Coordinates of C-alpha atoms and ligand atoms in Angstrom, one line a residue:
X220 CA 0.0 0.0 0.0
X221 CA 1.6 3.3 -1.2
X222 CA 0.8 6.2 1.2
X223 CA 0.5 9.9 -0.1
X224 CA -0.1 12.8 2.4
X225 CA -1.2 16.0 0.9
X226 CA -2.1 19.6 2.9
X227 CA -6.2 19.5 2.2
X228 CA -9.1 18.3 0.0
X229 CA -7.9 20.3 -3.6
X230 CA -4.0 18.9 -3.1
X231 CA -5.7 15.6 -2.5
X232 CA -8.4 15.9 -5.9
X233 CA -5.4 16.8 -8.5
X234 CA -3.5 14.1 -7.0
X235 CA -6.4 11.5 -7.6
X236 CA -7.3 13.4 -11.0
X237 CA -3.8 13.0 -12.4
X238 CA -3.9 8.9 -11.7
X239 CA -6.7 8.7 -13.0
X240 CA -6.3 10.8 -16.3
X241 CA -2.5 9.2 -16.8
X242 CA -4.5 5.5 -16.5
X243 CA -6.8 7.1 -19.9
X244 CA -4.1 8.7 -21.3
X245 CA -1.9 5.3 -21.1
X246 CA -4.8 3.3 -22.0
X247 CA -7.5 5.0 -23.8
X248 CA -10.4 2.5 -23.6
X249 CA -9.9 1.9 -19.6
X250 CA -12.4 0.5 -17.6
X251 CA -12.5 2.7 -14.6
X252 CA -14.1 1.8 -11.1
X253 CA -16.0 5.3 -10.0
X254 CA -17.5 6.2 -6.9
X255 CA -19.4 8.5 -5.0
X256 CA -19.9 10.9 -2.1
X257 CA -18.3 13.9 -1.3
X258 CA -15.0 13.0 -1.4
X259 CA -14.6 12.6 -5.1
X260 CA -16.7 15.5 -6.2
X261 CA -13.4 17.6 -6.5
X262 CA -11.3 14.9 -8.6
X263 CA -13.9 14.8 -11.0
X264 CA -14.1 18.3 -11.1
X265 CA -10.5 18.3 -12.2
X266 CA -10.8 16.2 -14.4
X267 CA -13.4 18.1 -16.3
X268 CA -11.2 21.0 -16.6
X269 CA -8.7 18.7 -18.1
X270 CA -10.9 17.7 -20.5
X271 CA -12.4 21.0 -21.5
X272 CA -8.4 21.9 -22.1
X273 CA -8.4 18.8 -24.2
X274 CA -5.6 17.1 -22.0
X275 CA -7.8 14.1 -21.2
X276 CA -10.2 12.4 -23.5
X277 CA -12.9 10.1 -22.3
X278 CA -14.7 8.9 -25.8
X279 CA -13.5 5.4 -25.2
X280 CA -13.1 5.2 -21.3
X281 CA -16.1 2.9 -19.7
X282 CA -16.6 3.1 -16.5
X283 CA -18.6 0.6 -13.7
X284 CA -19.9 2.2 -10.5
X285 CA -19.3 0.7 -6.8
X286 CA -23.5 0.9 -5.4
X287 CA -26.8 2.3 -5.8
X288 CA -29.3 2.5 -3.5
X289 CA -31.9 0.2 -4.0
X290 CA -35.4 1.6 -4.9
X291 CA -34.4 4.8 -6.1
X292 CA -35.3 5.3 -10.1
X293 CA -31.7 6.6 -12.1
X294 CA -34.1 10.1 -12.1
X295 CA -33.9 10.3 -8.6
X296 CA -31.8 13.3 -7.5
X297 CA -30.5 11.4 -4.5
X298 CA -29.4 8.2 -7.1
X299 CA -25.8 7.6 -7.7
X300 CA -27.4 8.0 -11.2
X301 CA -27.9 11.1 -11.3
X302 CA -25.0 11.9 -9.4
X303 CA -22.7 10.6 -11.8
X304 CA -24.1 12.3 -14.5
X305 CA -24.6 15.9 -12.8
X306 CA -21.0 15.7 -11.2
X307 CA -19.0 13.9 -14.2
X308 CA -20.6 12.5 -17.0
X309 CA -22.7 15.0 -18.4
X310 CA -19.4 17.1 -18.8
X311 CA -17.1 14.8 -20.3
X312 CA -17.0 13.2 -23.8
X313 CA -18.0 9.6 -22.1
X314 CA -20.5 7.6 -24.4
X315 CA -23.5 7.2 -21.4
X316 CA -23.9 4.3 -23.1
X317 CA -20.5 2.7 -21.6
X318 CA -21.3 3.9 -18.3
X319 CA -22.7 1.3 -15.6
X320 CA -24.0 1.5 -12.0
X321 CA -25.9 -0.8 -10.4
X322 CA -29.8 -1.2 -11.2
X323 CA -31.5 0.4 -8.0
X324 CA -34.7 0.6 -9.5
X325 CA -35.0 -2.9 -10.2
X326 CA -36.4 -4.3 -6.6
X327 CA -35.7 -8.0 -7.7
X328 CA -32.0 -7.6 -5.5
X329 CA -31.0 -11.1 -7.0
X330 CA -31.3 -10.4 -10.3
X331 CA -30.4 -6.6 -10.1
X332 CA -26.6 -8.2 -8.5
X333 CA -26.5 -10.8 -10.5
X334 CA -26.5 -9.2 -13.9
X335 CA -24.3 -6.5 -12.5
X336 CA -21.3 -9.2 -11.3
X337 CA -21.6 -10.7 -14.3
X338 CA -21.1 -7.4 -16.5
X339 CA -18.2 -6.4 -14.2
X340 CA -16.6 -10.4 -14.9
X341 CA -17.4 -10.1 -18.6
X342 CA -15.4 -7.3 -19.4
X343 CA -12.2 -8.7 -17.1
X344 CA -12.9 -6.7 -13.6
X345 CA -11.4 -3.3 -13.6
X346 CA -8.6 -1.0 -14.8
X347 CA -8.7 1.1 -12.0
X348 CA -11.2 1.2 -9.1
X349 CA -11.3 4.8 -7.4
X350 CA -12.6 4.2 -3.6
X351 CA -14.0 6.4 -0.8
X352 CA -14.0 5.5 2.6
X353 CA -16.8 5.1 5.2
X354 CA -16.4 6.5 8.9
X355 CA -16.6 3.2 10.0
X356 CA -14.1 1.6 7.1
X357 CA -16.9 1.0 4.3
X358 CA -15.8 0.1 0.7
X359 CA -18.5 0.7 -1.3
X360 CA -21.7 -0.1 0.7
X361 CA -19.7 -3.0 2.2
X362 CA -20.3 -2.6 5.9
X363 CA -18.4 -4.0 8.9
X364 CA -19.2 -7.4 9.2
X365 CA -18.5 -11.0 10.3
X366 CA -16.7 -11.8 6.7
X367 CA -16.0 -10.2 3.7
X368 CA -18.1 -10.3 0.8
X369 CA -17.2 -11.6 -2.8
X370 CA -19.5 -10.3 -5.1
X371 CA -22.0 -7.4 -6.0
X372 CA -24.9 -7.7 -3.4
X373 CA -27.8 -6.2 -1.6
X374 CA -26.9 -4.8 2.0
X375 CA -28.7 -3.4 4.7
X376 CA -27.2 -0.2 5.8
X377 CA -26.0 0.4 9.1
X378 CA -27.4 3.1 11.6
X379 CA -23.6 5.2 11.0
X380 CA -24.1 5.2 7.7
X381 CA -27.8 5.9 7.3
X382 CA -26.3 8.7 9.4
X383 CA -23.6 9.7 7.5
X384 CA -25.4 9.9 4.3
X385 CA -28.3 11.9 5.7
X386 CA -26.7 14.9 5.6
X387 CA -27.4 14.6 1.8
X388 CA -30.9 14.3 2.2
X389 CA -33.8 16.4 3.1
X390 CA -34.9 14.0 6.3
X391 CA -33.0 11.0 8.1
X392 CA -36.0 9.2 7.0
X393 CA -35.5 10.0 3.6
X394 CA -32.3 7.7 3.3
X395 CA -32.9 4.5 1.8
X396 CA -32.4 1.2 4.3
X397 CA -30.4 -0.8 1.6
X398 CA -28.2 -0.4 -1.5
X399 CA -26.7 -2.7 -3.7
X400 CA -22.8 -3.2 -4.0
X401 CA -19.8 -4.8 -5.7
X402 CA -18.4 -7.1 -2.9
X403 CA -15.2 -6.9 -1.7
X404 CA -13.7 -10.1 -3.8
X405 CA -15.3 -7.9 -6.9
X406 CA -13.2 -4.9 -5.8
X407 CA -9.8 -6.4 -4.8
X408 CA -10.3 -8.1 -8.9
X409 CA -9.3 -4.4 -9.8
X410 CA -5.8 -4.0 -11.5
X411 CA -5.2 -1.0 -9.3
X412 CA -7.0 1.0 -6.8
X413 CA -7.0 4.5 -5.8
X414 CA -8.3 5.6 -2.1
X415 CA -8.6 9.2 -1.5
X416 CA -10.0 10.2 2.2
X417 CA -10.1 13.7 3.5
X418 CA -10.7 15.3 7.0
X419 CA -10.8 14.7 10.6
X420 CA -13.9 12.1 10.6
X421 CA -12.2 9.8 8.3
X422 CA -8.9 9.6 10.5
X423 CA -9.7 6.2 12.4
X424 CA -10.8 4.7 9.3
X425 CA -8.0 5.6 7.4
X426 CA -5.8 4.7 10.4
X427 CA -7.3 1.3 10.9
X428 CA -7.2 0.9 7.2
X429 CA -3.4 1.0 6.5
X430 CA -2.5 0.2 9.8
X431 CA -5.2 -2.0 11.2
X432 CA -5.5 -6.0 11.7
X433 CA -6.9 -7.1 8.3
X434 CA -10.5 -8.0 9.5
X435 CA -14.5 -7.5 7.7
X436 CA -14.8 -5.9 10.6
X437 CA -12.7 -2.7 8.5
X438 CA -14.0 -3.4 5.2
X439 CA -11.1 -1.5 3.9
X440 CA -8.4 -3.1 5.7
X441 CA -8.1 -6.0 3.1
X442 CA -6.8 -3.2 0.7
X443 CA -3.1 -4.0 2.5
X444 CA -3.1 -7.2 0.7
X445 CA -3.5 -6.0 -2.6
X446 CA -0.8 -5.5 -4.7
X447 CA -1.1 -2.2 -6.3
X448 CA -3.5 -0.3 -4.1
X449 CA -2.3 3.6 -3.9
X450 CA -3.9 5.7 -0.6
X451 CA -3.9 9.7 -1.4
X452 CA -5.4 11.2 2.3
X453 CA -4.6 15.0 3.7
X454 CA -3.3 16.0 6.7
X455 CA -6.5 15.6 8.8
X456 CA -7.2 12.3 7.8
X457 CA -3.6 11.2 8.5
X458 CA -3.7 12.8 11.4
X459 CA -3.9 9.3 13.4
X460 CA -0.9 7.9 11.3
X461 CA 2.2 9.9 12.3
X462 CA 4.2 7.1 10.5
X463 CA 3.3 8.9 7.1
X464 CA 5.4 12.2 6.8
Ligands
GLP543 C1 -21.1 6.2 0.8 C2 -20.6 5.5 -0.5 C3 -19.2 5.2 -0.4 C4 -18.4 6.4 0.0 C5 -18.8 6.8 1.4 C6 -18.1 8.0 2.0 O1 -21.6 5.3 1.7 N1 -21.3 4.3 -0.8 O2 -18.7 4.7 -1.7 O3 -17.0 6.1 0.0 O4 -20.2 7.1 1.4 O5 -18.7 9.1 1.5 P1 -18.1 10.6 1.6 O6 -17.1 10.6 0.5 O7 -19.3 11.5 1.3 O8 -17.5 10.7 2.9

């Protein structure tokens, strides 16, 4: 696991933005692993400028998404649908036709995981799979838990993160109870991964992460045993790990 401190959130979103447009400029037709939240907002707002500057094109990229909630239509303002489109696709070059996150409207959580792990195997897993972090160690929607999951799957979300992600929505109530997810086994299939964490409330989980026992009890702690996993945090949410200067 390769460590990279930065001073704050923008240091941190140009250093995630130029992996990620070196992986497409290296390999136009990458398969990239996106996420959400608020931690990658700024990344892909970098990379929009590069591409409006022409440094980066995206014509040939596609791309496969970590969750959706489930029940939410891809109109939904709160899907990762729509925020994939409103925060990076609808200002890139990307055919939305090679873009692919997780059916959440489709209720029938068998099928809706089933055909999703099996378009993630079909095209050979991953390029590069760019990864957020839960307060309480989450990949994906892949909670703490007695063992780690293999593939994409429907989870019920835990009070922390129905927490977490209420601030993005009008009323706690408002936050659906399950989403579905790439498992953990999906996610380690990756060629490499990119983790990007910022601020204070992220520092035990980033701490635990790179540091931790590997345990499902830290979703993310299993990233130590991959072999090209790449950790880009700032100062607050390295701020438990004095080891990285
Ligand atoms: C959600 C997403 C994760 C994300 C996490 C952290 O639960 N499913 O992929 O990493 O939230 O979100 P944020 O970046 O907003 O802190």
């Amino acid at each position: 696991m390769r460590i990279i401190r930065c001073k704050d959130y923008d240091a941190m979103s140009r250093k995630a933005a130029n992996i990620i447009s070196a992986q497409v400029i290296m390999k136009p037709n990458a398969k990239l692993g996106l996420a959400t939240g608020t931690t990658p907002i700024g990344a892909y707002q970098q990379l929009i400028k590069w591409y409006e500057k022409d440094d980066v094109d995206f014509s040939q990229v596609s791309t496969y998404n970590l969750d959706e909630y489930r029940g939410l239509s891809h109109e939904d303002p709160q899907s990762y649908h729509y925020f994939m489109r409103k925060n990076f696709f609808d200002h890139v070059n990307i055919d939305l036709a090679n873009t692919h996150v997780p059916d959440g409207s489709n209720l029938d959580a068998d099928e809706a995981c089933a055909s999703y792990d099996e378009l993630v195997k079909s095209v050979g897993y991953v390029d590069l799979q760019l990864l957020g972090i839960g307060n309480n160690g989450h990949i994906g929607f892949n909670e703490p838990d007695e063992a780690f999951s293999k593939g994409t799957h429907c989870v019920d979300l835990t009070e922390s993160t129905i927490q977490a992600n209420s601030r993005l929505f009008e009323r706690e109530e408002d936050v659906p109870r399950q989403a579905y997810t790439m498992g953990v086994q999906t996610i380690m299939r990756a060629r490499s991964i990119l983790v990007i964490a910022n601020g204070e409330a992220k520092a035990q989980a980033v701490r635990d992460m790179c540091f931790g026992r590997v345990t499902p009890h830290v979703p993310a702690s299993i990233l130590q045993l991959h072999t090209n996993c790449t950790v880009i945090a700032d100062d607050a949410a390295l701020s438990l790990c004095p080891e990285i200067k």
